[in-house]
Tab-separated table of C-alpha atoms and ligand atoms in Angstrom:
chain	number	residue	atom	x	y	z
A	36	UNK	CA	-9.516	39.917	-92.736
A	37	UNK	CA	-8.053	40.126	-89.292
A	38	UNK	CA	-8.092	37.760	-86.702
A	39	UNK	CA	-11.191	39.467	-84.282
A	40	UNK	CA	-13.496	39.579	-87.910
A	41	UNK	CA	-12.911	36.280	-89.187
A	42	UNK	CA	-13.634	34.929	-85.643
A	43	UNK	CA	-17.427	36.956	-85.985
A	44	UNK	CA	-17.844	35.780	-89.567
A	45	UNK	CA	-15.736	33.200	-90.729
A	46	UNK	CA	-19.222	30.424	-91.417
A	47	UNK	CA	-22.254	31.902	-91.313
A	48	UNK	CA	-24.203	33.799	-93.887
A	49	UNK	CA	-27.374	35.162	-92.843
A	50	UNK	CA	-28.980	35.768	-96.207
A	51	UNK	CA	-28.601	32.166	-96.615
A	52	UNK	CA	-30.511	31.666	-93.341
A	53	UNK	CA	-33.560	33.967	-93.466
A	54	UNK	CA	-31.682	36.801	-91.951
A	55	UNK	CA	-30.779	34.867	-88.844
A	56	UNK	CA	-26.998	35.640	-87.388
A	57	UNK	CA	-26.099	32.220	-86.521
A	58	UNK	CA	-26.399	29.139	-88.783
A	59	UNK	CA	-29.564	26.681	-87.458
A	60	UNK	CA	-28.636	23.498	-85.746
A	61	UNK	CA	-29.306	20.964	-88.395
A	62	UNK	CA	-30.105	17.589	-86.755
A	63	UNK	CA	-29.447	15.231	-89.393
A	64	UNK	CA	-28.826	11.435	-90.025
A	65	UNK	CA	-30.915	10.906	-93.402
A	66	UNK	CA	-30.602	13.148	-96.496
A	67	UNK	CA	-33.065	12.515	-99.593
A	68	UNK	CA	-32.659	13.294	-102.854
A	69	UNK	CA	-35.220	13.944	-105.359
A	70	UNK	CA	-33.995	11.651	-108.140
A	71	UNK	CA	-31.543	8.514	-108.383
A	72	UNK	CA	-29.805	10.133	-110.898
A	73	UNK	CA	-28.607	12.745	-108.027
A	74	UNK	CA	-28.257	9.948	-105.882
A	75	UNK	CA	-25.596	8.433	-107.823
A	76	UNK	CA	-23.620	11.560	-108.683
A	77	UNK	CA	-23.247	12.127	-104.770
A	78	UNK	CA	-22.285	9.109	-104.157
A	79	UNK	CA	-19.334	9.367	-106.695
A	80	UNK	CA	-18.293	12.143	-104.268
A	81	UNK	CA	-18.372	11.259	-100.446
A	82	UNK	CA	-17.207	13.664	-98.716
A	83	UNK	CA	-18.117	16.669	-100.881
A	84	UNK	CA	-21.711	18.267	-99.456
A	85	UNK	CA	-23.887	16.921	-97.326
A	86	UNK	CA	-24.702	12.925	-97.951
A	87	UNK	CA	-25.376	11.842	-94.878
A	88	UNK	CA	-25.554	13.061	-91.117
A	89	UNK	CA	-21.989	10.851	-90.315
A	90	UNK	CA	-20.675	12.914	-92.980
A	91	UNK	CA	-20.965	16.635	-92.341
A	92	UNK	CA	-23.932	18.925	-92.327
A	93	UNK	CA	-24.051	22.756	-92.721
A	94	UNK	CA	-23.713	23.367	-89.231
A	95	UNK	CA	-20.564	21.374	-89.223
A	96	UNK	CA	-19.388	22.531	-91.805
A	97	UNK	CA	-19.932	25.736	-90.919
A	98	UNK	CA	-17.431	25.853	-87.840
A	99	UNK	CA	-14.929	23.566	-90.090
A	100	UNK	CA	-14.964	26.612	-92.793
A	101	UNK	CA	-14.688	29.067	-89.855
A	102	UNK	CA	-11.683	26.997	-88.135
A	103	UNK	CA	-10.078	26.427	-91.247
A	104	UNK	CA	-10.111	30.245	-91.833
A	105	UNK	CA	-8.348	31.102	-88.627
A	106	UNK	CA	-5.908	27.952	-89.049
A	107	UNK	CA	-4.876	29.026	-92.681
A	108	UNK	CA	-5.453	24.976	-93.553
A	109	UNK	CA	-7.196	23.246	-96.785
A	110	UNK	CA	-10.396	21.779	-94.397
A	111	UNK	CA	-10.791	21.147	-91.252
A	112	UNK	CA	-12.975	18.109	-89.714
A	113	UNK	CA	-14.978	18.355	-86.618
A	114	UNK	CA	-15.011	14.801	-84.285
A	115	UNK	CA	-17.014	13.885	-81.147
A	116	UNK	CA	-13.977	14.616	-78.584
A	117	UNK	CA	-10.557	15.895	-78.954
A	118	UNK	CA	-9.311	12.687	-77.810
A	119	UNK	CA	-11.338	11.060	-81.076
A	120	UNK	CA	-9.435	14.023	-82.942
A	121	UNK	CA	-6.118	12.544	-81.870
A	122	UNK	CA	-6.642	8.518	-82.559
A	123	UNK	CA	-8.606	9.626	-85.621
A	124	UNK	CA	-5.450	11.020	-87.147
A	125	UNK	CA	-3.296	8.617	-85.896
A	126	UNK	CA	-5.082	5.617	-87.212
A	127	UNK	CA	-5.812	7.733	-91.107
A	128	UNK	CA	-1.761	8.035	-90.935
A	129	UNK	CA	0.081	4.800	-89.824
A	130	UNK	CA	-0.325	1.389	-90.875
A	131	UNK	CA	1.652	-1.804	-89.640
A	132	UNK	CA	5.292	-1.817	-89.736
A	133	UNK	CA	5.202	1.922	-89.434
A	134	UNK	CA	6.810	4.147	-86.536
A	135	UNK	CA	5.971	7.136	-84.667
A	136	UNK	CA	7.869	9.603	-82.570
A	137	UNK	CA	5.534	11.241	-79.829
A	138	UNK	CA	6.227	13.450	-77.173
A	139	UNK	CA	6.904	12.503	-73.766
A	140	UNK	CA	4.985	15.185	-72.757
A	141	UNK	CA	1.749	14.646	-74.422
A	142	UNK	CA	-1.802	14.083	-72.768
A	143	UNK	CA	-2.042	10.441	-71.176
A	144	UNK	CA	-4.513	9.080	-73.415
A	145	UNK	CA	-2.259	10.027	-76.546
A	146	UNK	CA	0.489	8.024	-75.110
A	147	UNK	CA	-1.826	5.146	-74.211
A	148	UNK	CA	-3.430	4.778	-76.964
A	149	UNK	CA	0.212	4.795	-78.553
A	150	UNK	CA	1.179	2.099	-76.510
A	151	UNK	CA	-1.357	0.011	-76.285
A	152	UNK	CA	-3.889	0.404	-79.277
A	153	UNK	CA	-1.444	1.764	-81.851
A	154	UNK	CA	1.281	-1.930	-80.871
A	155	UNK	CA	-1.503	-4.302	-80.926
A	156	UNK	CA	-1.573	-3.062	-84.954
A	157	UNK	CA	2.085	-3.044	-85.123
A	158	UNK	CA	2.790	0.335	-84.893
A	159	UNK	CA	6.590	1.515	-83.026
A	160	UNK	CA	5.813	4.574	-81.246
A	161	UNK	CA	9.041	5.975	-79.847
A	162	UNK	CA	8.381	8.535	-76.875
A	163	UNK	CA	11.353	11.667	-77.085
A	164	UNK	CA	12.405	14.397	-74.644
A	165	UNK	CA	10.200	17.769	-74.963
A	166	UNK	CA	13.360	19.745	-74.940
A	167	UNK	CA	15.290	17.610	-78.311
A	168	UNK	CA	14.004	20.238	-80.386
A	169	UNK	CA	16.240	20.020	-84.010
A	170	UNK	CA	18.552	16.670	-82.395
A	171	UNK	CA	15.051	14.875	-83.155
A	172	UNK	CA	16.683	14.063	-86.739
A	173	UNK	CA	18.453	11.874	-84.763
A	174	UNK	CA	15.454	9.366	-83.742
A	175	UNK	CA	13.987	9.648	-87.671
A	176	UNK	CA	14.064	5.809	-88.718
A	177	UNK	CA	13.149	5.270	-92.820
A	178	UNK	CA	9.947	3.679	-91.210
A	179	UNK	CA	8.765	6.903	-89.447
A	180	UNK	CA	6.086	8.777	-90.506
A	181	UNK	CA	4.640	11.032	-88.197
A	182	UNK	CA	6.205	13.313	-86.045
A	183	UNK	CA	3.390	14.008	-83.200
A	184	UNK	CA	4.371	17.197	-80.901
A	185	UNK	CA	2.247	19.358	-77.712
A	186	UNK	CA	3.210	22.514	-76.357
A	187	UNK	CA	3.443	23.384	-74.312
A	188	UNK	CA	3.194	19.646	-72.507
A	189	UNK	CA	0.306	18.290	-70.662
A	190	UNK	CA	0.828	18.725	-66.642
A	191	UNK	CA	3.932	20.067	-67.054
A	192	UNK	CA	4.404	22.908	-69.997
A	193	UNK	CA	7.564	22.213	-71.510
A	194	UNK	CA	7.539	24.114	-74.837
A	195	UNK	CA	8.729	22.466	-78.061
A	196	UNK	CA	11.020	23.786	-80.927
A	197	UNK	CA	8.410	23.265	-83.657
A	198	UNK	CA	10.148	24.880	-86.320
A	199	UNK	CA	13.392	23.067	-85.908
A	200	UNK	CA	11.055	19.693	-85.275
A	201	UNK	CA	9.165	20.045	-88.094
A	202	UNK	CA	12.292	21.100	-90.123
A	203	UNK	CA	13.540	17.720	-89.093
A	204	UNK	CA	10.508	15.321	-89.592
A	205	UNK	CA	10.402	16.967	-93.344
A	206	UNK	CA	13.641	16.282	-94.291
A	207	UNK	CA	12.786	12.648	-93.620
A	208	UNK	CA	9.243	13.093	-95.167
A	209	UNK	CA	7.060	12.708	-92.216
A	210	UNK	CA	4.230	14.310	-91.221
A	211	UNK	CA	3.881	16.982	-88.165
A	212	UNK	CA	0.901	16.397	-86.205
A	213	UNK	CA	0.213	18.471	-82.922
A	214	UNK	CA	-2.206	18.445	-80.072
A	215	UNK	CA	-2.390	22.360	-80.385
A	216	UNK	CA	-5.394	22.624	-77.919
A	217	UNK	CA	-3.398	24.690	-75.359
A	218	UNK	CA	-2.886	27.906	-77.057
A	219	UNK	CA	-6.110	27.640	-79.733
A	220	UNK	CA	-5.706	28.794	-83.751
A	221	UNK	CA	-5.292	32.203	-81.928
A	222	UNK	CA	-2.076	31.668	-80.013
A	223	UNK	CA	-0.092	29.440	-81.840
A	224	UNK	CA	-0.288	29.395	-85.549
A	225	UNK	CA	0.143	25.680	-86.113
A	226	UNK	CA	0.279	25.471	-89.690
A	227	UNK	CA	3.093	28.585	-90.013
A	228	UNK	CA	5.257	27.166	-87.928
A	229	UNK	CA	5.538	23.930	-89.807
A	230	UNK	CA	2.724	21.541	-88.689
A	231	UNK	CA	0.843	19.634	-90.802
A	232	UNK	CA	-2.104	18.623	-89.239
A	233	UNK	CA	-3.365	20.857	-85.922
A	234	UNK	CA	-5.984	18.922	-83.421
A	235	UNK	CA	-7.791	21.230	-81.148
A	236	UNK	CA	-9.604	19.353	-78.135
A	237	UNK	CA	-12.343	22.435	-78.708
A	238	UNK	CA	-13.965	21.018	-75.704
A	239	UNK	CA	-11.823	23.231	-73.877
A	240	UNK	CA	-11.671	27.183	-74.830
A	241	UNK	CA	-13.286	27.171	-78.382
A	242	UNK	CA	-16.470	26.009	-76.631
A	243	UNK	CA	-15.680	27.534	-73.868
A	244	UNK	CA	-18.697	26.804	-71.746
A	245	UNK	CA	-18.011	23.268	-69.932
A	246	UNK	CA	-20.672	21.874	-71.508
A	247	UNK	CA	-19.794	19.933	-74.679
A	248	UNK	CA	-17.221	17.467	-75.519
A	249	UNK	CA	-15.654	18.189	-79.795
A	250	UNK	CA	-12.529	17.371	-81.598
A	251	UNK	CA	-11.222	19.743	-84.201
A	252	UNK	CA	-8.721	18.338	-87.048
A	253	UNK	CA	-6.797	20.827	-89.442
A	254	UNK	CA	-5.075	19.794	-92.167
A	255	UNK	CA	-3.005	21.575	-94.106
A	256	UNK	CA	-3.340	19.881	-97.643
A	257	UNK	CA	-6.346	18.260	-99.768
A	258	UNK	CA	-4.093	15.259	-99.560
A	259	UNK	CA	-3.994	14.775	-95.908
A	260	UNK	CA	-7.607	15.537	-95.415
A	261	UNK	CA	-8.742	13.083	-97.776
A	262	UNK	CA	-6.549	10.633	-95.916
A	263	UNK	CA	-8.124	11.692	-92.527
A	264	UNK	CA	-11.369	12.514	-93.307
A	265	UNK	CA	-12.232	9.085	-94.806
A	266	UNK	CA	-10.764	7.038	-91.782
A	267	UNK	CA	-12.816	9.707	-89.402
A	268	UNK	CA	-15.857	9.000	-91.447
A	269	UNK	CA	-15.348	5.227	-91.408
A	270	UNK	CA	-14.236	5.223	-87.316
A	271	UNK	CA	-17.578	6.851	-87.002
A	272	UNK	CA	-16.956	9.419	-84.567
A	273	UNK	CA	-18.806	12.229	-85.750
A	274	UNK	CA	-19.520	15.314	-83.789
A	275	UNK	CA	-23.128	15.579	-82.506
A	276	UNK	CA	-25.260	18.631	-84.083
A	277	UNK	CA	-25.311	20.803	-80.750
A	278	UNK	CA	-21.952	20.531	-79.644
A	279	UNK	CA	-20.919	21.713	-83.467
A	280	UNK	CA	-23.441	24.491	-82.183
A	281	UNK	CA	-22.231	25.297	-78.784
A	282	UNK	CA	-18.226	25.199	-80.617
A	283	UNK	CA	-19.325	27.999	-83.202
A	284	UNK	CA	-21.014	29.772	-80.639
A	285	UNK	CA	-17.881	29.594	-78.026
A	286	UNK	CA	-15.647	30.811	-81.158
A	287	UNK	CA	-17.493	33.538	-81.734
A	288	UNK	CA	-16.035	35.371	-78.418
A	289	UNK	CA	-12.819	32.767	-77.824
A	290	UNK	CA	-10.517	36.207	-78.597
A	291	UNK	CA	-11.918	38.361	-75.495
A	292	UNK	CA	-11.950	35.089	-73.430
A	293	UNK	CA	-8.849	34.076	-74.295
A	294	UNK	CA	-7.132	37.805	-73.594
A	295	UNK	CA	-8.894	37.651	-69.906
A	296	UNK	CA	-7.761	34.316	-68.907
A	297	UNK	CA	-4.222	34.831	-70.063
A	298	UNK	CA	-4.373	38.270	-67.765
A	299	UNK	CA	-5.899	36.538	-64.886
A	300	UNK	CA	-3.491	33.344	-65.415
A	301	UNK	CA	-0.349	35.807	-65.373
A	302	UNK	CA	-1.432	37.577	-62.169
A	303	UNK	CA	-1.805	34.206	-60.196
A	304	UNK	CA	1.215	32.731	-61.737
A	305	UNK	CA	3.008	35.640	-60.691
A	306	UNK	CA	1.788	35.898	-57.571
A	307	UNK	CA	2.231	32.467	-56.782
A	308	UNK	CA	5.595	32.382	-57.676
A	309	UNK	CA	6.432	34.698	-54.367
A	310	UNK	CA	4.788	32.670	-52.230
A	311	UNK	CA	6.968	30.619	-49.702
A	312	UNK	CA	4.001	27.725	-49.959
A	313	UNK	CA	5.223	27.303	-53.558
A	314	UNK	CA	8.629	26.288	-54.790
A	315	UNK	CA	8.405	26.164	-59.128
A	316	UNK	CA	5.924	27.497	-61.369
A	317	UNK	CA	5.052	26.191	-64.784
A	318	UNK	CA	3.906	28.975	-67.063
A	319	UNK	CA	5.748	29.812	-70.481
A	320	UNK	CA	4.189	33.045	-70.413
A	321	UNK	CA	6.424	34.296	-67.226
A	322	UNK	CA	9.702	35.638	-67.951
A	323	UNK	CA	12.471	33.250	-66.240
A	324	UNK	CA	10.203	30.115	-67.096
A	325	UNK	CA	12.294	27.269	-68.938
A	326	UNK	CA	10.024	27.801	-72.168
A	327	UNK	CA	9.773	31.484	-72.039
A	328	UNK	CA	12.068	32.389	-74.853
A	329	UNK	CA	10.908	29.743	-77.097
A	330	UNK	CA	7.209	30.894	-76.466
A	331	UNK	CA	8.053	34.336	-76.753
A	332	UNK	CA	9.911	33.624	-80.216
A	333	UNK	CA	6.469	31.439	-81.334
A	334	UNK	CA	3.491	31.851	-79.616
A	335	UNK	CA	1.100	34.912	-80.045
A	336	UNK	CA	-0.491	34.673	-76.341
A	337	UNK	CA	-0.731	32.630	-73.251
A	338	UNK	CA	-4.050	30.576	-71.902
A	339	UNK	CA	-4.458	30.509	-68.340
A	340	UNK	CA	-3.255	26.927	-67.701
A	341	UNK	CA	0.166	26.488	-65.951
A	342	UNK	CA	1.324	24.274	-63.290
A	343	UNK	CA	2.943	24.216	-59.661
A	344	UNK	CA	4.699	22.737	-57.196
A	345	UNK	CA	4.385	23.172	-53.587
A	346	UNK	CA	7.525	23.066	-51.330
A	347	UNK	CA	7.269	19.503	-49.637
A	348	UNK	CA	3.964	19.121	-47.825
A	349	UNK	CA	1.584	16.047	-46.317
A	350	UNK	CA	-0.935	14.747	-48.184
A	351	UNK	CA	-3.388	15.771	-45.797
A	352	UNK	CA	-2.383	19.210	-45.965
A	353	UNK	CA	-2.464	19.528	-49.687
A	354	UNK	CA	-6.133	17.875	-49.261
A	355	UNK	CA	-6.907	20.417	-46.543
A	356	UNK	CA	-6.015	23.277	-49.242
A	357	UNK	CA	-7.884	21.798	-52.515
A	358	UNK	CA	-11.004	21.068	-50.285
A	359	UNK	CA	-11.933	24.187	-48.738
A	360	UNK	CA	-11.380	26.153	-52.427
A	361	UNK	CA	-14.230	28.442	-52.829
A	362	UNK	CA	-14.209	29.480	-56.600
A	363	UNK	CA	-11.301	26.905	-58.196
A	364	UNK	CA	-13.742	23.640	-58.525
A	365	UNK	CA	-11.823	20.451	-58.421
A	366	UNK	CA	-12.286	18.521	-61.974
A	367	UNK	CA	-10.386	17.452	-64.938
A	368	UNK	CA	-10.481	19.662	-68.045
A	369	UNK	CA	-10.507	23.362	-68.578
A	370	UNK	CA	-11.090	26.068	-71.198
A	371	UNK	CA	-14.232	27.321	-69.625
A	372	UNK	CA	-15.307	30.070	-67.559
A	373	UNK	CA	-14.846	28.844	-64.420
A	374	UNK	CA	-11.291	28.322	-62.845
A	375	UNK	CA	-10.344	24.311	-61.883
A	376	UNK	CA	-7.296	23.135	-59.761
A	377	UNK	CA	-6.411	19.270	-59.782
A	378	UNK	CA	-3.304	17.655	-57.953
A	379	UNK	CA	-0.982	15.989	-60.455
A	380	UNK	CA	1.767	14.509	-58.366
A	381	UNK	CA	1.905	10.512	-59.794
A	382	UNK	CA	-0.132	11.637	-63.360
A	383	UNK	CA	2.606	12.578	-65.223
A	384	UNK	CA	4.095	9.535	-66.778
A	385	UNK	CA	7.655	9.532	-68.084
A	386	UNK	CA	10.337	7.604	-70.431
A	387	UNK	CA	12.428	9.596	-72.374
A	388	UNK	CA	13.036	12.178	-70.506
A	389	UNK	CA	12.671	13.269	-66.458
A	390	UNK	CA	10.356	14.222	-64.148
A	391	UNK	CA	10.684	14.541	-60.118
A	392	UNK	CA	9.498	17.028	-58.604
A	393	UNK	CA	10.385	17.036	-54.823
A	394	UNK	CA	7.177	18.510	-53.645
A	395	UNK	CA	3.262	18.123	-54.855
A	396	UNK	CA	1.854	19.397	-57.914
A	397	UNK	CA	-0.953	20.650	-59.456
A	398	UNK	CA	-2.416	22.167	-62.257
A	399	UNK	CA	-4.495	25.569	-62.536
A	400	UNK	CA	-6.910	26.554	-64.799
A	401	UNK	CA	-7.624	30.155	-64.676
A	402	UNK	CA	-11.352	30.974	-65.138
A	403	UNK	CA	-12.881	34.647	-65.922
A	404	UNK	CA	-13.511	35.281	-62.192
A	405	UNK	CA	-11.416	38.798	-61.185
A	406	UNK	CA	-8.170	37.601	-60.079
A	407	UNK	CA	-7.943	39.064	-57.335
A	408	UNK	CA	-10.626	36.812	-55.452
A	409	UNK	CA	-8.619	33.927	-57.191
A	410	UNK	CA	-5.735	35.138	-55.366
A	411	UNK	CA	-7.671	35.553	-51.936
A	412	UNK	CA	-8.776	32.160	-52.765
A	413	UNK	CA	-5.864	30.349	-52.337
A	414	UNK	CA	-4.108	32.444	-49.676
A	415	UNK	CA	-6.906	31.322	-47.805
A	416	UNK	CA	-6.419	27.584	-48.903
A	417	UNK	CA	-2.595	28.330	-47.699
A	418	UNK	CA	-3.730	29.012	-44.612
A	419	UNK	CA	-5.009	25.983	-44.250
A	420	UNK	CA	-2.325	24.294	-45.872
A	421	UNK	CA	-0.016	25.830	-43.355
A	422	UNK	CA	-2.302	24.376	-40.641
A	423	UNK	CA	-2.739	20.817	-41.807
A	424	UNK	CA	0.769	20.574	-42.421
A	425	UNK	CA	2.376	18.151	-39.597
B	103	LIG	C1	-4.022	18.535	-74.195
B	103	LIG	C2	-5.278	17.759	-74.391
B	103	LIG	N1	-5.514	17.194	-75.564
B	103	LIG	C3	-6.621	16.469	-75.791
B	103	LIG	C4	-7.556	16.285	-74.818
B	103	LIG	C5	-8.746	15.407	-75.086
B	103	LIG	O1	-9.866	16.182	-75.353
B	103	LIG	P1	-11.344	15.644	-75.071
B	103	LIG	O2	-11.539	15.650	-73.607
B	103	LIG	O3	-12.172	16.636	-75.831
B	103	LIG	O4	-11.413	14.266	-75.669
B	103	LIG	C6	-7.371	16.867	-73.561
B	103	LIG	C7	-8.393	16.694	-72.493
B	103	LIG	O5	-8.159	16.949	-71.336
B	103	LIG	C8	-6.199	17.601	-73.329
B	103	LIG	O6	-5.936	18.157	-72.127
């Protein structure tokens, strides 16, 4: 089955639902059973079929089946936010006295929680440069067991040598874990390039809609979703019934959604790049970016996130651009429909490798709007800019 079907059928059978095309939204905490002796047997088994709502029910495990299929894992498990996705897997996999390598790239939370949740339990979480790419081997300790990689990175899209990572963290027996949210299951194929465990914040593109918060978790062995599954189950963090809903509904049409935003994202990234206003541009896709060859080599499409910075500007006149924005609204996350712009100068945090930018940043997220009024958009805000600017 290709990639387009499995996204249109992977988890749902209609003859199983009285004809309907999508599966019902179960809303579930309690499940009876009709004898004790059935009780018992289910008990014996407690993540196998549905026990009890925390657990799973068939509309979560319906987009688990239907992730798993386009991951090419052993199960996936779905989790109340991608951020519950991350610490969820982190806390099934280390224990105290155990270290961690992580990307100094990765989304702020990841690294917080690193520092401060994952040390008060006496886990070592070592931060490394984006770029090490193979020369990781070199920060393996006997004590390390996961490996934790995002690329491109948060804010600023440096893309990581998986391969040559994960190459590296296996020698040493640890396991790969990535924050794959970014490119999707269609873009970057996690678990063939060497990953172990993919984590999809699906609150972005997968549901697509701005108007859900879910974690995804793919794991690529029985052994490592056992592991994870029962520490998800016991952290409680269980995705609600309608956001498993609204994710298997966004899935169903993340392929043509996808294609548009990485078209619209390459115009404006292009187009910005010409600009005097702007002096870098952070977007693997384009040819001449720093991560270009490496995403060319691994990745099988683009999203429409990317960064920028502005030649050196006053405050005021970056505000004076973001505030008069007609279609680019200004608000954290992305993966929807609608195109978002937020200034990131002083959010990207740093310590094993650099990051100063002369001028302001920001980050883009490149809704399904045409283009071209994105474009007008900000030549507009420019304008303005240019104004403001004393
Ligand atoms: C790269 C990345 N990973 C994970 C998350 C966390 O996802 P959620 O907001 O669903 O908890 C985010 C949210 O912005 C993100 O940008």
């Amino acid at each position: 089955m290709q990639t387009k079907t499995t996204l249109a059928h992977a988890g749902r059978n209609p003859r199983e639902q009285m004809g309907a095309v999508n599966p019902p939204v179960y809303h579930a905490s309690t499940i009876t059973y009709p004898t004790v002796e059935e009780m018992k047997a289910a008990e014996t088994k407690p993540f196998d079929g549905v026990r009890y709502g925390r657990f799973g029910t068939p509309t979560s495990f319906a987009l688990e089946e239907a992730v798993c299929a386009l991951e090419g894992g052993y199960r996936t498990i779905s989790t109340a936010s991608g951020l519950a996705a991350i610490t969820g897997t982190l806390t099934a996999l280390l224990e105290r006295g155990d270290h961690i390598l992580v990307v100094d790239s990765c989304y702020y939370p990841t690294r917080k929680f690193c520092q401060d949740q994952l040390r008060r339990w006496g886990v070592e979480t070592t931060f490394y440069d984006p770029l090490i790419g193979g020369d990781v081997a070199g920060l393996m300790r006997p004590d390390t067991r996961v490996v934790f990689v995002e690329s491109p990175g948060s804010l600023t899209f440096e893309v990581q040598d998986i391969p040559a990572i994960a190459a590296a963290a296996h020698a040493k027996g640890a396991v790969v874990v990535m924050d794959n949210t970014w490119a999707t299951p269609l873009y970057f194929p996690a678990l063939a390039r060497g990953v172990d465990i993919s984590i999809h914040s699906a609150t972005k593109f997968i549901v697509g809609h701005s108007d859900a918060m879910l974690g995804l978790i793919t794991c690529a062995t029985e052994e490592l979703w056992r592991k994870v599954k029962s520490s998800v189950a016991l952290s409680g963090v269980c995705a609600g019934a309608e956001e498993v809903y609204l994710g298997l509904r966004g899935l169903r049409t993340l392929d043509v959604r996808l294609r548009q935003h990485q078209e619209a994202g390459l115009a404006l990234a292009g187009w910005l790049r010409g600009r005097p206003e702007v002096a870098a541009v952070w977007h693997p896709a384009l040819p001449g970016d720093g991560g270009h060859a490496l995403w060319k080599r691994d990745f099988e499409g683009a999203c429409g996130l990317f960064g920028l910075e502005l030649a050196p500007c006053t405050e005021a006149a970056v505000s004076a651009f973001l505030n008069g924005l007609r279609y680019f609204g200004l608000g954290y996350s992305w993966g929807g429909f609608e195109s978002l712009i937020i200034p990131t100068t002083g959010s990207v945090h740093r310590s094993a490798s650099r990051w100063k930018p002369a001028g302001p940043t920001l980050r883009i997220h490149t809704g399904l709007e045409d283009p071209d009024d994105l474009i007008a958009d900000i030549e507009q805000g420019f304008s303005r800019l240019a104004a403001a600017n004393h």
